[in-house]
PDB file of C-alpha atoms and ligand atoms in Angstrom:
ATOM      1  CA  MET A   1     -34.032-246.479   4.484  1.00  0.00           C
ATOM      2  CA  ARG A   2     -32.637-249.794   5.707  1.00  0.00           C
ATOM      3  CA  LYS A   3     -29.578-249.632   7.960  1.00  0.00           C
ATOM      4  CA  GLN A   4     -26.255-248.780   6.312  1.00  0.00           C
ATOM      5  CA  ILE A   5     -23.570-250.544   8.315  1.00  0.00           C
ATOM      6  CA  ALA A   6     -19.787-250.399   8.520  1.00  0.00           C
ATOM      7  CA  ALA A   7     -18.712-253.534  10.399  1.00  0.00           C
ATOM      8  CA  ALA A   8     -15.128-254.187  11.424  1.00  0.00           C
ATOM      9  CA  ASN A   9     -13.780-257.704  11.660  1.00  0.00           C
ATOM     10  CA  TRP A  10     -10.538-257.477  13.574  1.00  0.00           C
ATOM     11  CA  LYS A  11     -10.087-261.270  13.351  1.00  0.00           C
ATOM     12  CA  MET A  12      -7.174-262.564  15.480  1.00  0.00           C
ATOM     13  CA  ASN A  13      -5.207-259.317  15.473  1.00  0.00           C
ATOM     14  CA  LEU A  14      -4.004-256.614  17.896  1.00  0.00           C
ATOM     15  CA  THR A  15      -2.804-256.603  21.481  1.00  0.00           C
ATOM     16  CA  VAL A  16      -5.071-255.207  24.163  1.00  0.00           C
ATOM     17  CA  GLN A  17      -3.088-251.954  24.083  1.00  0.00           C
ATOM     18  CA  GLN A  18      -3.521-251.680  20.319  1.00  0.00           C
ATOM     19  CA  ALA A  19      -7.219-252.555  20.553  1.00  0.00           C
ATOM     20  CA  GLY A  20      -7.745-249.837  23.145  1.00  0.00           C
ATOM     21  CA  ALA A  21      -5.820-247.255  21.125  1.00  0.00           C
ATOM     22  CA  LEU A  22      -7.688-248.096  17.906  1.00  0.00           C
ATOM     23  CA  THR A  23     -11.056-247.794  19.657  1.00  0.00           C
ATOM     24  CA  ASP A  24     -10.038-244.444  21.155  1.00  0.00           C
ATOM     25  CA  GLU A  25      -8.984-243.168  17.739  1.00  0.00           C
ATOM     26  CA  LEU A  26     -12.310-244.203  16.202  1.00  0.00           C
ATOM     27  CA  MET A  27     -14.303-242.599  19.000  1.00  0.00           C
ATOM     28  CA  ASN A  28     -12.285-239.381  18.740  1.00  0.00           C
ATOM     29  CA  ALA A  29     -12.495-239.134  14.942  1.00  0.00           C
ATOM     30  CA  GLY A  30     -15.464-236.785  15.026  1.00  0.00           C
ATOM     31  CA  LEU A  31     -17.713-239.162  13.086  1.00  0.00           C
ATOM     32  CA  GLN A  32     -21.261-237.905  12.582  1.00  0.00           C
ATOM     33  CA  LEU A  33     -23.425-240.882  11.741  1.00  0.00           C
ATOM     34  CA  GLY A  34     -26.690-240.401   9.883  1.00  0.00           C
ATOM     35  CA  THR A  35     -29.850-241.760  11.502  1.00  0.00           C
ATOM     36  CA  ASP A  36     -29.767-244.945   9.405  1.00  0.00           C
ATOM     37  CA  GLN A  37     -26.049-245.579   9.801  1.00  0.00           C
ATOM     38  CA  GLU A  38     -24.381-247.965  12.252  1.00  0.00           C
ATOM     39  CA  VAL A  39     -20.851-249.008  13.129  1.00  0.00           C
ATOM     40  CA  ILE A  40     -20.203-252.497  14.503  1.00  0.00           C
ATOM     41  CA  LEU A  41     -16.791-253.477  15.873  1.00  0.00           C
ATOM     42  CA  GLY A  42     -16.176-257.238  15.644  1.00  0.00           C
ATOM     43  CA  VAL A  43     -13.412-257.730  18.190  1.00  0.00           C
ATOM     44  CA  PRO A  44     -11.617-260.723  19.731  1.00  0.00           C
ATOM     45  CA  PHE A  45     -13.279-262.159  22.858  1.00  0.00           C
ATOM     46  CA  PRO A  46     -10.652-260.870  25.342  1.00  0.00           C
ATOM     47  CA  TYR A  47     -11.266-257.260  24.258  1.00  0.00           C
ATOM     48  CA  LEU A  48     -15.077-257.231  24.160  1.00  0.00           C
ATOM     49  CA  SER A  49     -15.436-255.705  27.583  1.00  0.00           C
ATOM     50  CA  LEU A  50     -12.766-253.079  27.012  1.00  0.00           C
ATOM     51  CA  VAL A  51     -14.186-251.957  23.677  1.00  0.00           C
ATOM     52  CA  ARG A  52     -17.760-252.053  24.942  1.00  0.00           C
ATOM     53  CA  GLY A  53     -16.734-249.835  27.839  1.00  0.00           C
ATOM     54  CA  LYS A  54     -15.024-247.338  25.553  1.00  0.00           C
ATOM     55  CA  LEU A  55     -18.131-247.045  23.351  1.00  0.00           C
ATOM     56  CA  GLY A  56     -20.234-246.294  26.422  1.00  0.00           C
ATOM     57  CA  ASP A  57     -23.659-245.167  25.279  1.00  0.00           C
ATOM     58  CA  THR A  58     -22.499-243.597  22.013  1.00  0.00           C
ATOM     59  CA  PRO A  59     -25.528-244.072  19.780  1.00  0.00           C
ATOM     60  CA  GLN A  60     -25.268-246.325  16.713  1.00  0.00           C
ATOM     61  CA  PHE A  61     -21.930-247.856  17.745  1.00  0.00           C
ATOM     62  CA  TYR A  62     -22.038-251.561  18.635  1.00  0.00           C
ATOM     63  CA  VAL A  63     -19.698-254.366  19.611  1.00  0.00           C
ATOM     64  CA  ALA A  64     -19.802-257.794  18.006  1.00  0.00           C
ATOM     65  CA  ALA A  65     -18.199-261.078  18.942  1.00  0.00           C
ATOM     66  CA  GLN A  66     -16.707-263.082  16.078  1.00  0.00           C
ATOM     67  CA  ASN A  67     -18.253-266.391  17.150  1.00  0.00           C
ATOM     68  CA  CYS A  68     -20.347-268.041  19.863  1.00  0.00           C
ATOM     69  CA  HIS A  69     -21.189-271.562  20.963  1.00  0.00           C
ATOM     70  CA  THR A  70     -24.448-273.353  20.188  1.00  0.00           C
ATOM     71  CA  GLN A  71     -25.167-274.086  23.876  1.00  0.00           C
ATOM     72  CA  LYS A  72     -26.011-271.621  26.630  1.00  0.00           C
ATOM     73  CA  SER A  73     -23.563-273.058  29.159  1.00  0.00           C
ATOM     74  CA  GLY A  74     -21.864-276.266  30.201  1.00  0.00           C
ATOM     75  CA  ALA A  75     -18.766-278.393  29.871  1.00  0.00           C
ATOM     76  CA  TYR A  76     -17.328-276.914  26.652  1.00  0.00           C
ATOM     77  CA  THR A  77     -13.801-275.964  27.609  1.00  0.00           C
ATOM     78  CA  GLY A  78     -12.524-272.900  25.791  1.00  0.00           C
ATOM     79  CA  GLU A  79     -15.893-271.866  24.365  1.00  0.00           C
ATOM     80  CA  VAL A  80     -17.937-268.681  24.793  1.00  0.00           C
ATOM     81  CA  SER A  81     -21.731-268.622  25.190  1.00  0.00           C
ATOM     82  CA  VAL A  82     -24.351-266.087  24.186  1.00  0.00           C
ATOM     83  CA  ASP A  83     -25.171-265.552  27.859  1.00  0.00           C
ATOM     84  CA  MET A  84     -21.564-264.501  28.466  1.00  0.00           C
ATOM     85  CA  LEU A  85     -21.720-262.119  25.513  1.00  0.00           C
ATOM     86  CA  GLN A  86     -24.949-260.634  26.745  1.00  0.00           C
ATOM     87  CA  SER A  87     -23.543-260.138  30.210  1.00  0.00           C
ATOM     88  CA  LEU A  88     -20.839-258.027  28.538  1.00  0.00           C
ATOM     89  CA  GLU A  89     -23.540-256.000  26.710  1.00  0.00           C
ATOM     90  CA  VAL A  90     -22.373-257.269  23.347  1.00  0.00           C
ATOM     91  CA  SER A  91     -25.173-256.825  20.801  1.00  0.00           C
ATOM     92  CA  HIS A  92     -24.017-258.622  17.636  1.00  0.00           C
ATOM     93  CA  VAL A  93     -22.211-261.836  16.652  1.00  0.00           C
ATOM     94  CA  ILE A  94     -20.465-262.472  13.335  1.00  0.00           C
ATOM     95  CA  LEU A  95     -21.503-265.971  12.254  1.00  0.00           C
ATOM     96  CA  GLY A  96     -20.462-268.225   9.419  1.00  0.00           C
ATOM     97  CA  HIS A  97     -17.373-266.349   8.323  1.00  0.00           C
ATOM     98  CA  SER A  98     -15.623-268.389   5.621  1.00  0.00           C
ATOM     99  CA  GLU A  99     -12.580-268.763   7.884  1.00  0.00           C
ATOM    100  CA  ARG A 100     -14.777-270.407  10.539  1.00  0.00           C
ATOM    101  CA  ARG A 101     -16.491-272.596   7.960  1.00  0.00           C
ATOM    102  CA  GLU A 102     -13.159-273.699   6.515  1.00  0.00           C
ATOM    103  CA  TYR A 103     -10.711-273.886   9.442  1.00  0.00           C
ATOM    104  CA  PHE A 104     -13.167-274.793  12.203  1.00  0.00           C
ATOM    105  CA  ASN A 105     -15.519-277.010  10.222  1.00  0.00           C
ATOM    106  CA  GLU A 106     -18.613-274.957  10.906  1.00  0.00           C
ATOM    107  CA  SER A 107     -21.421-276.710   9.061  1.00  0.00           C
ATOM    108  CA  PRO A 108     -24.651-275.144   7.778  1.00  0.00           C
ATOM    109  CA  LYS A 109     -26.539-276.981  10.537  1.00  0.00           C
ATOM    110  CA  MET A 110     -24.183-275.712  13.242  1.00  0.00           C
ATOM    111  CA  LEU A 111     -24.592-272.184  11.877  1.00  0.00           C
ATOM    112  CA  ALA A 112     -28.376-272.562  11.937  1.00  0.00           C
ATOM    113  CA  ASP A 113     -28.084-273.532  15.611  1.00  0.00           C
ATOM    114  CA  LYS A 114     -25.825-270.543  16.320  1.00  0.00           C
ATOM    115  CA  VAL A 115     -28.231-268.192  14.550  1.00  0.00           C
ATOM    116  CA  ASP A 116     -31.068-269.655  16.629  1.00  0.00           C
ATOM    117  CA  ILE A 117     -29.380-269.250  20.002  1.00  0.00           C
ATOM    118  CA  CYS A 118     -28.359-265.685  19.134  1.00  0.00           C
ATOM    119  CA  LEU A 119     -31.869-264.703  18.100  1.00  0.00           C
ATOM    120  CA  ALA A 120     -33.387-266.428  21.134  1.00  0.00           C
ATOM    121  CA  SER A 121     -31.078-264.359  23.339  1.00  0.00           C
ATOM    122  CA  GLY A 122     -31.670-261.071  21.522  1.00  0.00           C
ATOM    123  CA  LEU A 123     -28.210-261.002  19.934  1.00  0.00           C
ATOM    124  CA  LYS A 124     -28.066-259.936  16.290  1.00  0.00           C
ATOM    125  CA  PRO A 125     -26.162-262.180  13.902  1.00  0.00           C
ATOM    126  CA  VAL A 126     -24.067-260.802  11.081  1.00  0.00           C
ATOM    127  CA  PHE A 127     -24.485-263.853   8.879  1.00  0.00           C
ATOM    128  CA  CYS A 128     -21.694-264.381   6.342  1.00  0.00           C
ATOM    129  CA  CYS A 129     -21.979-266.157   3.026  1.00  0.00           C
ATOM    130  CA  GLY A 130     -19.903-266.221  -0.139  1.00  0.00           C
ATOM    131  CA  GLU A 131     -18.415-268.533  -2.734  1.00  0.00           C
ATOM    132  CA  PRO A 132     -14.863-269.832  -3.286  1.00  0.00           C
ATOM    133  CA  LEU A 133     -13.003-269.004  -6.496  1.00  0.00           C
ATOM    134  CA  ALA A 134     -13.720-272.362  -8.179  1.00  0.00           C
ATOM    135  CA  ILE A 135     -17.456-271.793  -7.792  1.00  0.00           C
ATOM    136  CA  ARG A 136     -17.183-268.258  -9.201  1.00  0.00           C
ATOM    137  CA  GLU A 137     -15.154-269.570 -12.152  1.00  0.00           C
ATOM    138  CA  SER A 138     -17.745-272.260 -12.854  1.00  0.00           C
ATOM    139  CA  GLY A 139     -20.482-269.610 -12.905  1.00  0.00           C
ATOM    140  CA  THR A 140     -22.536-271.277 -10.154  1.00  0.00           C
ATOM    141  CA  GLU A 141     -22.095-268.631  -7.439  1.00  0.00           C
ATOM    142  CA  ASN A 142     -25.762-267.652  -7.311  1.00  0.00           C
ATOM    143  CA  ALA A 143     -26.910-271.193  -6.533  1.00  0.00           C
ATOM    144  CA  TYR A 144     -24.047-271.675  -4.060  1.00  0.00           C
ATOM    145  CA  VAL A 145     -24.896-268.586  -2.024  1.00  0.00           C
ATOM    146  CA  GLU A 146     -28.618-269.310  -2.201  1.00  0.00           C
ATOM    147  CA  ALA A 147     -27.954-272.750  -0.688  1.00  0.00           C
ATOM    148  CA  GLN A 148     -25.956-271.162   2.153  1.00  0.00           C
ATOM    149  CA  LEU A 149     -28.921-268.927   2.985  1.00  0.00           C
ATOM    150  CA  ARG A 150     -31.439-271.745   2.666  1.00  0.00           C
ATOM    151  CA  GLU A 151     -29.465-274.171   4.830  1.00  0.00           C
ATOM    152  CA  SER A 152     -28.865-271.837   7.769  1.00  0.00           C
ATOM    153  CA  LEU A 153     -31.688-269.252   7.646  1.00  0.00           C
ATOM    154  CA  PHE A 154     -34.793-270.590   5.920  1.00  0.00           C
ATOM    155  CA  HIS A 155     -36.104-272.349   9.032  1.00  0.00           C
ATOM    156  CA  LEU A 156     -36.663-268.876  10.513  1.00  0.00           C
ATOM    157  CA  GLY A 157     -39.838-266.804  10.346  1.00  0.00           C
ATOM    158  CA  VAL A 158     -40.360-263.335   8.934  1.00  0.00           C
ATOM    159  CA  GLU A 159     -40.352-261.713  12.390  1.00  0.00           C
ATOM    160  CA  GLN A 160     -36.970-263.241  13.224  1.00  0.00           C
ATOM    161  CA  LEU A 161     -35.419-262.081   9.959  1.00  0.00           C
ATOM    162  CA  THR A 162     -36.790-258.553   9.834  1.00  0.00           C
ATOM    163  CA  GLY A 163     -33.810-256.161   9.881  1.00  0.00           C
ATOM    164  CA  PHE A 164     -31.441-259.127   9.658  1.00  0.00           C
ATOM    165  CA  ILE A 165     -27.808-258.518   8.597  1.00  0.00           C
ATOM    166  CA  ILE A 166     -26.192-260.625   5.880  1.00  0.00           C
ATOM    167  CA  ALA A 167     -22.585-260.153   4.772  1.00  0.00           C
ATOM    168  CA  TYR A 168     -21.683-261.335   1.278  1.00  0.00           C
ATOM    169  CA  GLU A 169     -17.976-262.104   1.204  1.00  0.00           C
ATOM    170  CA  PRO A 170     -16.617-263.820  -1.908  1.00  0.00           C
ATOM    171  CA  ILE A 171     -13.782-265.931  -0.514  1.00  0.00           C
ATOM    172  CA  TRP A 172     -11.504-265.026  -3.410  1.00  0.00           C
ATOM    173  CA  ALA A 173     -11.705-261.372  -2.362  1.00  0.00           C
ATOM    174  CA  ILE A 174     -10.972-261.808   1.358  1.00  0.00           C
ATOM    175  CA  GLY A 175      -7.538-260.538   2.338  1.00  0.00           C
ATOM    176  CA  THR A 176      -6.359-260.829  -1.257  1.00  0.00           C
ATOM    177  CA  GLY A 177      -6.560-257.211  -2.347  1.00  0.00           C
ATOM    178  CA  LYS A 178      -8.805-258.481  -5.167  1.00  0.00           C
ATOM    179  CA  THR A 179     -12.128-256.739  -4.585  1.00  0.00           C
ATOM    180  CA  ALA A 180     -15.260-257.792  -6.419  1.00  0.00           C
ATOM    181  CA  THR A 181     -16.156-255.190  -9.028  1.00  0.00           C
ATOM    182  CA  ASN A 182     -19.033-252.869  -8.226  1.00  0.00           C
ATOM    183  CA  GLU A 183     -21.100-254.813 -10.762  1.00  0.00           C
ATOM    184  CA  GLN A 184     -20.219-258.207  -9.266  1.00  0.00           C
ATOM    185  CA  ALA A 185     -21.131-256.970  -5.779  1.00  0.00           C
ATOM    186  CA  GLN A 186     -24.388-255.392  -6.918  1.00  0.00           C
ATOM    187  CA  GLN A 187     -25.363-258.480  -8.923  1.00  0.00           C
ATOM    188  CA  MET A 188     -24.894-260.839  -5.988  1.00  0.00           C
ATOM    189  CA  HIS A 189     -26.522-258.487  -3.478  1.00  0.00           C
ATOM    190  CA  ALA A 190     -29.550-258.141  -5.742  1.00  0.00           C
ATOM    191  CA  HIS A 191     -29.635-261.926  -6.013  1.00  0.00           C
ATOM    192  CA  ILE A 192     -29.500-262.353  -2.233  1.00  0.00           C
ATOM    193  CA  ARG A 193     -32.304-259.849  -1.805  1.00  0.00           C
ATOM    194  CA  GLN A 194     -34.334-261.661  -4.489  1.00  0.00           C
ATOM    195  CA  VAL A 195     -33.808-264.991  -2.733  1.00  0.00           C
ATOM    196  CA  MET A 196     -35.101-263.458   0.489  1.00  0.00           C
ATOM    197  CA  ARG A 197     -37.976-261.785  -1.391  1.00  0.00           C
ATOM    198  CA  ASN A 198     -39.024-265.089  -2.967  1.00  0.00           C
ATOM    199  CA  GLN A 199     -39.050-266.809   0.397  1.00  0.00           C
ATOM    200  CA  TYR A 200     -40.324-264.060   2.710  1.00  0.00           C
ATOM    201  CA  GLY A 201     -41.832-261.264   0.619  1.00  0.00           C
ATOM    202  CA  GLU A 202     -41.031-257.710  -0.361  1.00  0.00           C
ATOM    203  CA  ALA A 203     -41.158-256.050   3.050  1.00  0.00           C
ATOM    204  CA  LEU A 204     -38.674-258.498   4.562  1.00  0.00           C
ATOM    205  CA  ALA A 205     -36.335-258.272   1.570  1.00  0.00           C
ATOM    206  CA  ASN A 206     -36.265-254.508   1.862  1.00  0.00           C
ATOM    207  CA  SER A 207     -35.612-254.581   5.614  1.00  0.00           C
ATOM    208  CA  ILE A 208     -32.402-256.601   5.553  1.00  0.00           C
ATOM    209  CA  SER A 209     -28.962-255.010   5.348  1.00  0.00           C
ATOM    210  CA  ILE A 210     -26.618-256.802   2.964  1.00  0.00           C
ATOM    211  CA  LEU A 211     -22.969-255.895   3.569  1.00  0.00           C
ATOM    212  CA  TYR A 212     -20.156-256.501   1.114  1.00  0.00           C
ATOM    213  CA  GLY A 213     -16.870-257.920   2.412  1.00  0.00           C
ATOM    214  CA  GLY A 214     -13.570-258.683   0.728  1.00  0.00           C
ATOM    215  CA  SER A 215     -10.716-256.189   0.405  1.00  0.00           C
ATOM    216  CA  VAL A 216     -12.862-253.139   1.167  1.00  0.00           C
ATOM    217  CA  LYS A 217     -10.473-250.208   1.509  1.00  0.00           C
ATOM    218  CA  ALA A 218     -10.708-246.473   2.117  1.00  0.00           C
ATOM    219  CA  GLY A 219     -10.264-245.932  -1.616  1.00  0.00           C
ATOM    220  CA  ASN A 220     -13.009-248.254  -2.889  1.00  0.00           C
ATOM    221  CA  ALA A 221     -15.627-248.295  -0.099  1.00  0.00           C
ATOM    222  CA  ALA A 222     -17.827-245.397  -1.229  1.00  0.00           C
ATOM    223  CA  GLU A 223     -18.250-246.673  -4.780  1.00  0.00           C
ATOM    224  CA  ILE A 224     -19.114-250.210  -3.644  1.00  0.00           C
ATOM    225  CA  PHE A 225     -21.487-248.905  -0.955  1.00  0.00           C
ATOM    226  CA  ALA A 226     -23.165-246.678  -3.575  1.00  0.00           C
ATOM    227  CA  GLN A 227     -24.557-249.748  -5.363  1.00  0.00           C
ATOM    228  CA  PRO A 228     -28.309-249.935  -4.776  1.00  0.00           C
ATOM    229  CA  ASP A 229     -28.329-253.299  -2.978  1.00  0.00           C
ATOM    230  CA  VAL A 230     -25.086-252.828  -1.036  1.00  0.00           C
ATOM    231  CA  ASP A 231     -25.846-251.583   2.482  1.00  0.00           C
ATOM    232  CA  GLY A 232     -22.300-251.169   3.759  1.00  0.00           C
ATOM    233  CA  GLY A 233     -19.385-253.474   4.386  1.00  0.00           C
ATOM    234  CA  LEU A 234     -17.706-256.050   6.598  1.00  0.00           C
ATOM    235  CA  VAL A 235     -14.084-254.991   6.697  1.00  0.00           C
ATOM    236  CA  GLY A 236     -11.052-256.988   7.787  1.00  0.00           C
ATOM    237  CA  GLY A 237      -7.571-255.577   7.169  1.00  0.00           C
ATOM    238  CA  ALA A 238      -8.590-251.958   6.644  1.00  0.00           C
ATOM    239  CA  SER A 239     -10.581-251.933   9.899  1.00  0.00           C
ATOM    240  CA  LEU A 240      -7.323-252.236  11.859  1.00  0.00           C
ATOM    241  CA  VAL A 241      -6.208-248.746  10.850  1.00  0.00           C
ATOM    242  CA  ALA A 242      -8.314-245.953  12.357  1.00  0.00           C
ATOM    243  CA  VAL A 243      -7.850-243.472   9.516  1.00  0.00           C
ATOM    244  CA  ASP A 244      -8.822-246.108   6.951  1.00  0.00           C
ATOM    245  CA  PHE A 245     -11.844-247.406   8.832  1.00  0.00           C
ATOM    246  CA  THR A 246     -13.156-243.893   9.533  1.00  0.00           C
ATOM    247  CA  ALA A 247     -12.891-243.132   5.793  1.00  0.00           C
ATOM    248  CA  ILE A 248     -14.828-246.347   5.104  1.00  0.00           C
ATOM    249  CA  ILE A 249     -17.513-245.314   7.612  1.00  0.00           C
ATOM    250  CA  ARG A 250     -17.769-241.960   5.860  1.00  0.00           C
ATOM    251  CA  GLY A 251     -18.345-243.843   2.596  1.00  0.00           C
ATOM    252  CA  LEU A 252     -21.677-245.285   3.800  1.00  0.00           C
ATOM    253  CA  LYS A 253     -24.785-244.164   1.916  1.00  0.00           C
ATOM    254  CA  LYS A 254     -26.437-241.143   3.475  1.00  0.00           C
TER     255      LYS A 254
HETATM  256  P1  LIG B 301     -10.579-258.188   4.293  1.00  0.00           P
HETATM  257  O1  LIG B 301     -11.458-259.224   5.174  1.00  0.00           O
HETATM  258  O2  LIG B 301     -11.308-256.874   4.348  1.00  0.00           O
HETATM  259  O3  LIG B 301      -9.244-258.161   4.954  1.00  0.00           O
HETATM  260  O4  LIG B 301     -10.559-258.737   2.895  1.00  0.00           O
HETATM  261  C1  LIG B 301     -12.849-259.182   5.145  1.00  0.00           C
HETATM  262  C2  LIG B 301     -13.410-260.259   6.045  1.00  0.00           C
HETATM  263  O5  LIG B 301     -12.898-261.378   6.045  1.00  0.00           O
HETATM  264  O6  LIG B 301     -14.382-260.009   6.787  1.00  0.00           O
END
């Protein structure tokens, strides 16, 4: 089975004390992950080292940054490079979140460059895509999301994309409490997998994990994750509360 993943996106939240306490609670929750299950904690840059240290060598638990720069080093005041992330033993990077696309003007080309430098350095992207409400209401969400994949991923080869992680996050569902229905999530995830199948073939399409994001909660995670093409979730608000996020982790497909 392809990887079933519960990824947390803490965004710009928590103090270092709160981040440490939350990580401790997650690690002490007695979670028993199945062989194909993973947990990824997407934490603010200042806490990467702390959280990474707390995870130690616990299998199937990983730390992600929420962004990286396109260059390996240099005069880019305030930025963080993949080499820095690697030196902290960070394994994943969330890329192309709609908040970064919108508030920080991250273009498809810039995201392609970020994907490239991550892959070249052995860091695994969690590549986000998803349509705004106006696109959903006009019924053109399939084409919109397909273009996002084409523009930032289609220059890559099959080897680079095998086991790749994509997060589908409809913007109208992020932080709004308005989750996509199970059917809407399944439909778009099947579409994303079909787009990848058309471009790269069956084996690749079946290797990628497609996570759903947008108001995933303890109460709705298991039913969304049960959809055949949904391989887990990228979770914002509910990942900040240990009891909620552990329930979400327990909702992953077995
Ligand atoms: P949310 O955020 O779970 O708070 O809706 C999801 C995300 O933006 O990754």
